[in-house]
Amino acid sequence: MKQFGQQSTQLRPVSYPGAASRASLRHRLARLLRRRRRLLAALLFCAAAATIVQQLTPAPLATFEAVIAARDLAGGTTLGSGDLAVQNLPQYAVPGAAFRSVDNVAGQQLSGPLRKGQVITDAALLGAGLLVGAPPGSQAVPIRLADAATVALINPGQRVNVVLSTSAGLDQTISNQLLAEAVPVLWKPPANGQSQNLLPGRETDGLVVVAATAEQALKLAGASARGKLFLVLIDSS
């Protein structure tokens, strides 16, 4: 029996607005993550791989313009605009003495043959560049050979002995003198025998240019007027 004045009370759970909806949202999100976990893992892997590739990819190489041979060119060629081209090359592939403009090269003459695509430097042209890399004090000395056909047997870089052959008359004993030993050939005329830039208006058959020391240059200068000059090809190794 209930006592007078007492009321029966029953505890009820307290609910807050929005609590159920937040719980439902968390449940749906967890379920979505479980369903898409492989996709998410793949996306994370791709992002990590892209970051690694970006870190390992080298920066683009700096390039420089350089004048190159537009085709195969023979030694002695007087260069025209059609023989030359300008190409962007990596810095490591451009020599310090390379030309950057065709205007600086056109009209000059090659000291030796060039393959298509080779960079043109001062060492490839007639002039002071012939002595690039030669020992200090070297001199470029032109000599005229008694047998012009010998020129066909040599190329720039070939080492030769220069021999002077003299005699007092037809019936006299021929004397041979070694004027220069193991000197490198720097230049020879083109196949047609003409060199418009080296000696304008003169035939250059039998004319070659060698690198010599100061002492050898004194012996070679004017030697062709004292007798006949011959080359002896030697082993360059």
PDB file of C-alpha atoms in Angstrom:
ATOM      1  CA  MET A   1       0.000   0.000   0.000  1.00  0.00           C
ATOM      2  CA  LYS A   2       1.288   3.363  -0.972  1.00  0.00           C
ATOM      3  CA  GLN A   3       1.827   5.859   1.707  1.00  0.00           C
ATOM      4  CA  PHE A   4       0.017   9.141   1.502  1.00  0.00           C
ATOM      5  CA  GLY A   5       1.945  11.847  -0.238  1.00  0.00           C
ATOM      6  CA  GLN A   6       4.428   9.508  -1.951  1.00  0.00           C
ATOM      7  CA  GLN A   7       4.485   9.313  -5.704  1.00  0.00           C
ATOM      8  CA  SER A   8       5.977   6.523  -7.747  1.00  0.00           C
ATOM      9  CA  THR A   9       8.812   7.684 -10.007  1.00  0.00           C
ATOM     10  CA  GLN A  10      10.448   5.815 -12.884  1.00  0.00           C
ATOM     11  CA  LEU A  11      13.889   6.766 -14.287  1.00  0.00           C
ATOM     12  CA  ARG A  12      13.966   7.273 -17.979  1.00  0.00           C
ATOM     13  CA  PRO A  13      17.098   7.598 -20.148  1.00  0.00           C
ATOM     14  CA  VAL A  14      17.957  11.167 -20.964  1.00  0.00           C
ATOM     15  CA  SER A  15      18.375  11.832 -24.656  1.00  0.00           C
ATOM     16  CA  TYR A  16      20.125  14.875 -26.125  1.00  0.00           C
ATOM     17  CA  PRO A  17      19.149  16.358 -29.442  1.00  0.00           C
ATOM     18  CA  GLY A  18      21.440  15.154 -32.262  1.00  0.00           C
ATOM     19  CA  ALA A  19      23.185  12.390 -30.320  1.00  0.00           C
ATOM     20  CA  ALA A  20      21.490   9.626 -32.267  1.00  0.00           C
ATOM     21  CA  SER A  21      22.260  11.248 -35.584  1.00  0.00           C
ATOM     22  CA  ARG A  22      25.951  11.619 -34.698  1.00  0.00           C
ATOM     23  CA  ALA A  23      26.171   7.975 -33.683  1.00  0.00           C
ATOM     24  CA  SER A  24      24.503   6.948 -36.902  1.00  0.00           C
ATOM     25  CA  LEU A  25      26.945   9.105 -38.907  1.00  0.00           C
ATOM     26  CA  ARG A  26      29.942   7.530 -37.204  1.00  0.00           C
ATOM     27  CA  HIS A  27      28.532   4.095 -37.894  1.00  0.00           C
ATOM     28  CA  ARG A  28      27.988   4.837 -41.590  1.00  0.00           C
ATOM     29  CA  LEU A  29      31.475   6.352 -41.897  1.00  0.00           C
ATOM     30  CA  ALA A  30      33.089   3.339 -40.277  1.00  0.00           C
ATOM     31  CA  ARG A  31      31.150   1.029 -42.580  1.00  0.00           C
ATOM     32  CA  LEU A  32      32.197   3.090 -45.624  1.00  0.00           C
ATOM     33  CA  LEU A  33      35.847   2.983 -44.586  1.00  0.00           C
ATOM     34  CA  ARG A  34      35.684  -0.791 -44.210  1.00  0.00           C
ATOM     35  CA  ARG A  35      34.197  -1.144 -47.675  1.00  0.00           C
ATOM     36  CA  ARG A  36      36.659   1.252 -49.316  1.00  0.00           C
ATOM     37  CA  ARG A  37      39.822   0.380 -47.398  1.00  0.00           C
ATOM     38  CA  ARG A  38      41.486  -1.211 -50.432  1.00  0.00           C
ATOM     39  CA  LEU A  39      40.738   1.824 -52.554  1.00  0.00           C
ATOM     40  CA  LEU A  40      42.077   4.161 -49.883  1.00  0.00           C
ATOM     41  CA  ALA A  41      45.202   2.039 -49.479  1.00  0.00           C
ATOM     42  CA  ALA A  42      45.774   2.157 -53.234  1.00  0.00           C
ATOM     43  CA  LEU A  43      45.340   5.942 -53.287  1.00  0.00           C
ATOM     44  CA  LEU A  44      47.810   6.377 -50.434  1.00  0.00           C
ATOM     45  CA  PHE A  45      50.305   4.111 -52.189  1.00  0.00           C
ATOM     46  CA  CYS A  46      50.013   6.105 -55.422  1.00  0.00           C
ATOM     47  CA  ALA A  47      50.522   9.372 -53.555  1.00  0.00           C
ATOM     48  CA  ALA A  48      53.632   8.000 -51.842  1.00  0.00           C
ATOM     49  CA  ALA A  49      55.009   6.675 -55.135  1.00  0.00           C
ATOM     50  CA  ALA A  50      54.423  10.012 -56.850  1.00  0.00           C
ATOM     51  CA  THR A  51      56.297  11.790 -54.051  1.00  0.00           C
ATOM     52  CA  ILE A  52      59.259   9.414 -54.369  1.00  0.00           C
ATOM     53  CA  VAL A  53      59.394   9.801 -58.168  1.00  0.00           C
ATOM     54  CA  GLN A  54      59.342  13.572 -57.830  1.00  0.00           C
ATOM     55  CA  GLN A  55      62.189  13.447 -55.340  1.00  0.00           C
ATOM     56  CA  LEU A  56      64.304  11.163 -57.556  1.00  0.00           C
ATOM     57  CA  THR A  57      63.627  12.861 -60.903  1.00  0.00           C
ATOM     58  CA  PRO A  58      66.687  15.005 -61.814  1.00  0.00           C
ATOM     59  CA  ALA A  59      66.246  18.636 -62.680  1.00  0.00           C
ATOM     60  CA  PRO A  60      66.183  19.464 -66.407  1.00  0.00           C
ATOM     61  CA  LEU A  61      69.689  19.879 -67.867  1.00  0.00           C
ATOM     62  CA  ALA A  62      70.773  23.332 -68.943  1.00  0.00           C
ATOM     63  CA  THR A  63      71.381  23.555 -72.697  1.00  0.00           C
ATOM     64  CA  PHE A  64      73.552  25.842 -74.774  1.00  0.00           C
ATOM     65  CA  GLU A  65      73.541  26.718 -78.457  1.00  0.00           C
ATOM     66  CA  ALA A  66      76.511  25.465 -80.485  1.00  0.00           C
ATOM     67  CA  VAL A  67      77.401  25.468 -84.185  1.00  0.00           C
ATOM     68  CA  ILE A  68      77.666  21.952 -85.618  1.00  0.00           C
ATOM     69  CA  ALA A  69      78.418  20.437 -89.002  1.00  0.00           C
ATOM     70  CA  ALA A  70      75.148  20.037 -90.914  1.00  0.00           C
ATOM     71  CA  ARG A  71      76.658  17.270 -93.057  1.00  0.00           C
ATOM     72  CA  ASP A  72      79.893  15.335 -93.478  1.00  0.00           C
ATOM     73  CA  LEU A  73      82.587  17.847 -94.424  1.00  0.00           C
ATOM     74  CA  ALA A  74      85.985  17.240 -95.998  1.00  0.00           C
ATOM     75  CA  GLY A  75      89.155  18.845 -94.704  1.00  0.00           C
ATOM     76  CA  GLY A  76      89.869  22.151 -96.430  1.00  0.00           C
ATOM     77  CA  THR A  77      86.185  22.936 -96.990  1.00  0.00           C
ATOM     78  CA  THR A  78      85.359  26.644 -97.015  1.00  0.00           C
ATOM     79  CA  LEU A  79      82.298  26.721 -94.793  1.00  0.00           C
ATOM     80  CA  GLY A  80      79.018  28.125 -96.065  1.00  0.00           C
ATOM     81  CA  SER A  81      75.702  28.577 -94.306  1.00  0.00           C
ATOM     82  CA  GLY A  82      74.439  25.294 -95.769  1.00  0.00           C
ATOM     83  CA  ASP A  83      77.317  23.418 -94.124  1.00  0.00           C
ATOM     84  CA  LEU A  84      76.419  24.643 -90.646  1.00  0.00           C
ATOM     85  CA  ALA A  85      73.581  24.393 -88.150  1.00  0.00           C
ATOM     86  CA  VAL A  86      72.894  25.578 -84.608  1.00  0.00           C
ATOM     87  CA  GLN A  87      71.758  23.004 -82.064  1.00  0.00           C
ATOM     88  CA  ASN A  88      70.892  23.107 -78.353  1.00  0.00           C
ATOM     89  CA  LEU A  89      73.168  20.701 -76.505  1.00  0.00           C
ATOM     90  CA  PRO A  90      73.735  19.830 -72.825  1.00  0.00           C
ATOM     91  CA  GLN A  91      76.436  21.891 -71.172  1.00  0.00           C
ATOM     92  CA  TYR A  92      78.787  18.912 -70.822  1.00  0.00           C
ATOM     93  CA  ALA A  93      78.660  18.316 -74.598  1.00  0.00           C
ATOM     94  CA  VAL A  94      79.665  21.868 -75.572  1.00  0.00           C
ATOM     95  CA  PRO A  95      83.439  22.572 -75.577  1.00  0.00           C
ATOM     96  CA  GLY A  96      84.566  25.889 -74.166  1.00  0.00           C
ATOM     97  CA  ALA A  97      85.824  27.074 -77.566  1.00  0.00           C
ATOM     98  CA  ALA A  98      82.625  26.174 -79.437  1.00  0.00           C
ATOM     99  CA  PHE A  99      81.070  28.766 -81.712  1.00  0.00           C
ATOM    100  CA  ARG A 100      77.558  29.975 -80.871  1.00  0.00           C
ATOM    101  CA  SER A 101      76.724  31.767 -84.137  1.00  0.00           C
ATOM    102  CA  VAL A 102      76.965  30.623 -87.751  1.00  0.00           C
ATOM    103  CA  ASP A 103      78.148  34.119 -88.715  1.00  0.00           C
ATOM    104  CA  ASN A 104      81.349  33.537 -86.723  1.00  0.00           C
ATOM    105  CA  VAL A 105      82.188  30.416 -88.716  1.00  0.00           C
ATOM    106  CA  ALA A 106      80.907  30.966 -92.255  1.00  0.00           C
ATOM    107  CA  GLY A 107      83.689  31.707 -94.733  1.00  0.00           C
ATOM    108  CA  GLN A 108      86.405  29.993 -92.703  1.00  0.00           C
ATOM    109  CA  GLN A 109      88.211  26.843 -93.762  1.00  0.00           C
ATOM    110  CA  LEU A 110      88.322  23.464 -92.058  1.00  0.00           C
ATOM    111  CA  SER A 111      91.704  22.092 -91.076  1.00  0.00           C
ATOM    112  CA  GLY A 112      90.405  18.519 -91.176  1.00  0.00           C
ATOM    113  CA  PRO A 113      87.301  16.440 -91.909  1.00  0.00           C
ATOM    114  CA  LEU A 114      84.185  16.644 -89.739  1.00  0.00           C
ATOM    115  CA  ARG A 115      81.291  14.262 -89.341  1.00  0.00           C
ATOM    116  CA  LYS A 116      77.696  15.459 -89.389  1.00  0.00           C
ATOM    117  CA  GLY A 117      76.710  16.671 -85.929  1.00  0.00           C
ATOM    118  CA  GLN A 118      80.223  17.399 -84.664  1.00  0.00           C
ATOM    119  CA  VAL A 119      80.613  20.647 -82.717  1.00  0.00           C
ATOM    120  CA  ILE A 120      82.855  23.157 -84.482  1.00  0.00           C
ATOM    121  CA  THR A 121      85.585  24.784 -82.395  1.00  0.00           C
ATOM    122  CA  ASP A 122      88.595  26.955 -83.224  1.00  0.00           C
ATOM    123  CA  ALA A 123      90.727  23.789 -83.387  1.00  0.00           C
ATOM    124  CA  ALA A 124      88.759  22.660 -86.463  1.00  0.00           C
ATOM    125  CA  LEU A 125      89.618  25.807 -88.448  1.00  0.00           C
ATOM    126  CA  LEU A 126      92.750  27.091 -90.126  1.00  0.00           C
ATOM    127  CA  GLY A 127      94.459  29.680 -87.981  1.00  0.00           C
ATOM    128  CA  ALA A 128      95.746  29.848 -84.427  1.00  0.00           C
ATOM    129  CA  GLY A 129      93.434  27.023 -83.476  1.00  0.00           C
ATOM    130  CA  LEU A 130      95.686  24.592 -85.357  1.00  0.00           C
ATOM    131  CA  LEU A 131      98.067  24.594 -82.394  1.00  0.00           C
ATOM    132  CA  VAL A 132      95.429  23.891 -79.726  1.00  0.00           C
ATOM    133  CA  GLY A 133      96.872  21.286 -77.366  1.00  0.00           C
ATOM    134  CA  ALA A 134     100.380  21.498 -78.843  1.00  0.00           C
ATOM    135  CA  PRO A 135     103.330  21.929 -76.448  1.00  0.00           C
ATOM    136  CA  PRO A 136     104.106  25.542 -75.463  1.00  0.00           C
ATOM    137  CA  GLY A 137     106.288  27.267 -78.038  1.00  0.00           C
ATOM    138  CA  SER A 138     105.081  25.121 -80.949  1.00  0.00           C
ATOM    139  CA  GLN A 139     104.874  26.786 -84.345  1.00  0.00           C
ATOM    140  CA  ALA A 140     102.789  25.964 -87.406  1.00  0.00           C
ATOM    141  CA  VAL A 141     105.188  25.627 -90.351  1.00  0.00           C
ATOM    142  CA  PRO A 142     104.082  25.167 -93.988  1.00  0.00           C
ATOM    143  CA  ILE A 143     106.315  22.993 -96.156  1.00  0.00           C
ATOM    144  CA  ARG A 144     106.050  22.027 -99.813  1.00  0.00           C
ATOM    145  CA  LEU A 145     106.783  18.408-100.663  1.00  0.00           C
ATOM    146  CA  ALA A 146     108.680  17.272-103.725  1.00  0.00           C
ATOM    147  CA  ASP A 147     106.177  14.461-104.245  1.00  0.00           C
ATOM    148  CA  ALA A 148     102.700  15.986-104.029  1.00  0.00           C
ATOM    149  CA  ALA A 149     101.115  12.518-104.186  1.00  0.00           C
ATOM    150  CA  THR A 150     102.371  11.903-100.641  1.00  0.00           C
ATOM    151  CA  VAL A 151      99.666  14.261 -99.360  1.00  0.00           C
ATOM    152  CA  ALA A 152      97.017  11.667-100.200  1.00  0.00           C
ATOM    153  CA  LEU A 153      98.625   9.265 -97.699  1.00  0.00           C
ATOM    154  CA  ILE A 154      98.453  11.539 -94.678  1.00  0.00           C
ATOM    155  CA  ASN A 155      95.767  13.139 -92.545  1.00  0.00           C
ATOM    156  CA  PRO A 156      95.899  15.774 -89.816  1.00  0.00           C
ATOM    157  CA  GLY A 157      97.285  14.172 -86.680  1.00  0.00           C
ATOM    158  CA  GLN A 158      99.608  11.809 -88.548  1.00  0.00           C
ATOM    159  CA  ARG A 159     103.196  12.045 -87.254  1.00  0.00           C
ATOM    160  CA  VAL A 160     105.953  12.261 -89.828  1.00  0.00           C
ATOM    161  CA  ASN A 161     109.694  12.751 -90.206  1.00  0.00           C
ATOM    162  CA  VAL A 162     110.662  15.585 -92.558  1.00  0.00           C
ATOM    163  CA  VAL A 163     113.696  14.753 -94.681  1.00  0.00           C
ATOM    164  CA  LEU A 164     115.652  17.152 -96.916  1.00  0.00           C
ATOM    165  CA  SER A 165     117.292  15.528 -99.929  1.00  0.00           C
ATOM    166  CA  THR A 166     120.057  17.502-101.719  1.00  0.00           C
ATOM    167  CA  SER A 167     122.704  16.924-104.379  1.00  0.00           C
ATOM    168  CA  ALA A 168     125.239  19.141-106.142  1.00  0.00           C
ATOM    169  CA  GLY A 169     124.356  17.793-109.576  1.00  0.00           C
ATOM    170  CA  LEU A 170     122.952  14.881-111.529  1.00  0.00           C
ATOM    171  CA  ASP A 171     126.066  12.779-111.056  1.00  0.00           C
ATOM    172  CA  GLN A 172     126.653  13.770-107.441  1.00  0.00           C
ATOM    173  CA  THR A 173     125.774  11.709-104.390  1.00  0.00           C
ATOM    174  CA  ILE A 174     122.415  12.526-102.880  1.00  0.00           C
ATOM    175  CA  SER A 175     122.545  13.633 -99.258  1.00  0.00           C
ATOM    176  CA  ASN A 176     119.582  13.166 -96.919  1.00  0.00           C
ATOM    177  CA  GLN A 177     119.158  15.223 -93.752  1.00  0.00           C
ATOM    178  CA  LEU A 178     116.540  14.752 -91.064  1.00  0.00           C
ATOM    179  CA  LEU A 179     115.100  18.203 -90.355  1.00  0.00           C
ATOM    180  CA  ALA A 180     112.270  17.317 -87.983  1.00  0.00           C
ATOM    181  CA  GLU A 181     111.352  14.073 -86.271  1.00  0.00           C
ATOM    182  CA  ALA A 182     107.883  12.860 -85.278  1.00  0.00           C
ATOM    183  CA  VAL A 183     106.112  16.165 -85.952  1.00  0.00           C
ATOM    184  CA  PRO A 184     102.304  16.085 -86.300  1.00  0.00           C
ATOM    185  CA  VAL A 185     100.593  17.149 -89.518  1.00  0.00           C
ATOM    186  CA  LEU A 186      98.200  20.020 -88.789  1.00  0.00           C
ATOM    187  CA  TRP A 187      96.711  20.602 -92.218  1.00  0.00           C
ATOM    188  CA  LYS A 188      96.719  19.383 -95.784  1.00  0.00           C
ATOM    189  CA  PRO A 189      94.943  20.855 -98.828  1.00  0.00           C
ATOM    190  CA  PRO A 190      91.516  19.625 -99.956  1.00  0.00           C
ATOM    191  CA  ALA A 191      91.282  16.944-102.575  1.00  0.00           C
ATOM    192  CA  ASN A 192      90.886  19.417-105.440  1.00  0.00           C
ATOM    193  CA  GLY A 193      94.256  20.984-104.614  1.00  0.00           C
ATOM    194  CA  GLN A 194      92.859  24.477-104.158  1.00  0.00           C
ATOM    195  CA  SER A 195      92.787  26.456-100.912  1.00  0.00           C
ATOM    196  CA  GLN A 196      91.006  29.759-101.307  1.00  0.00           C
ATOM    197  CA  ASN A 197      91.696  30.977 -97.779  1.00  0.00           C
ATOM    198  CA  LEU A 198      95.174  29.672 -97.033  1.00  0.00           C
ATOM    199  CA  LEU A 199      97.005  31.022-100.093  1.00  0.00           C
ATOM    200  CA  PRO A 200      94.651  32.998-102.356  1.00  0.00           C
ATOM    201  CA  GLY A 201      95.364  32.486-106.030  1.00  0.00           C
ATOM    202  CA  ARG A 202      98.077  29.857-105.531  1.00  0.00           C
ATOM    203  CA  GLU A 203      98.143  26.146-106.081  1.00  0.00           C
ATOM    204  CA  THR A 204      98.586  24.205-102.865  1.00  0.00           C
ATOM    205  CA  ASP A 205      99.539  20.831-104.335  1.00  0.00           C
ATOM    206  CA  GLY A 206     102.117  19.258-102.068  1.00  0.00           C
ATOM    207  CA  LEU A 207     101.700  21.871 -99.349  1.00  0.00           C
ATOM    208  CA  VAL A 208     101.211  20.703 -95.769  1.00  0.00           C
ATOM    209  CA  VAL A 209     101.434  22.376 -92.375  1.00  0.00           C
ATOM    210  CA  VAL A 210     103.247  20.697 -89.489  1.00  0.00           C
ATOM    211  CA  ALA A 211     103.718  21.612 -85.826  1.00  0.00           C
ATOM    212  CA  ALA A 212     107.370  22.153 -84.953  1.00  0.00           C
ATOM    213  CA  THR A 213     109.540  23.414 -82.142  1.00  0.00           C
ATOM    214  CA  ALA A 214     111.340  26.727 -82.599  1.00  0.00           C
ATOM    215  CA  GLU A 215     114.564  24.866 -83.528  1.00  0.00           C
ATOM    216  CA  GLN A 216     112.792  22.634 -86.033  1.00  0.00           C
ATOM    217  CA  ALA A 217     110.977  25.626 -87.533  1.00  0.00           C
ATOM    218  CA  LEU A 218     114.317  27.304 -88.343  1.00  0.00           C
ATOM    219  CA  LYS A 219     115.460  24.213 -90.224  1.00  0.00           C
ATOM    220  CA  LEU A 220     112.167  23.817 -92.081  1.00  0.00           C
ATOM    221  CA  ALA A 221     111.762  27.455 -93.133  1.00  0.00           C
ATOM    222  CA  GLY A 222     112.782  27.739 -96.787  1.00  0.00           C
ATOM    223  CA  ALA A 223     114.063  24.167 -96.847  1.00  0.00           C
ATOM    224  CA  SER A 224     112.329  23.461-100.153  1.00  0.00           C
ATOM    225  CA  ALA A 225     114.601  26.057-101.778  1.00  0.00           C
ATOM    226  CA  ARG A 226     117.690  24.065-100.715  1.00  0.00           C
ATOM    227  CA  GLY A 227     116.508  20.719-102.022  1.00  0.00           C
ATOM    228  CA  LYS A 228     113.582  18.330-102.067  1.00  0.00           C
ATOM    229  CA  LEU A 229     111.445  17.703 -99.028  1.00  0.00           C
ATOM    230  CA  PHE A 230     109.958  14.301 -98.320  1.00  0.00           C
ATOM    231  CA  LEU A 231     107.792  12.914 -95.530  1.00  0.00           C
ATOM    232  CA  VAL A 232     108.352   9.586 -93.820  1.00  0.00           C
ATOM    233  CA  LEU A 233     105.205   8.312 -92.117  1.00  0.00           C
ATOM    234  CA  ILE A 234     105.893   6.844 -88.687  1.00  0.00           C
ATOM    235  CA  ASP A 235     103.907   4.917 -86.106  1.00  0.00           C
ATOM    236  CA  SER A 236     102.027   7.387 -83.893  1.00  0.00           C
ATOM    237  CA  SER A 237     101.667   4.979 -80.958  1.00  0.00           C
TER     238      SER A 237
END
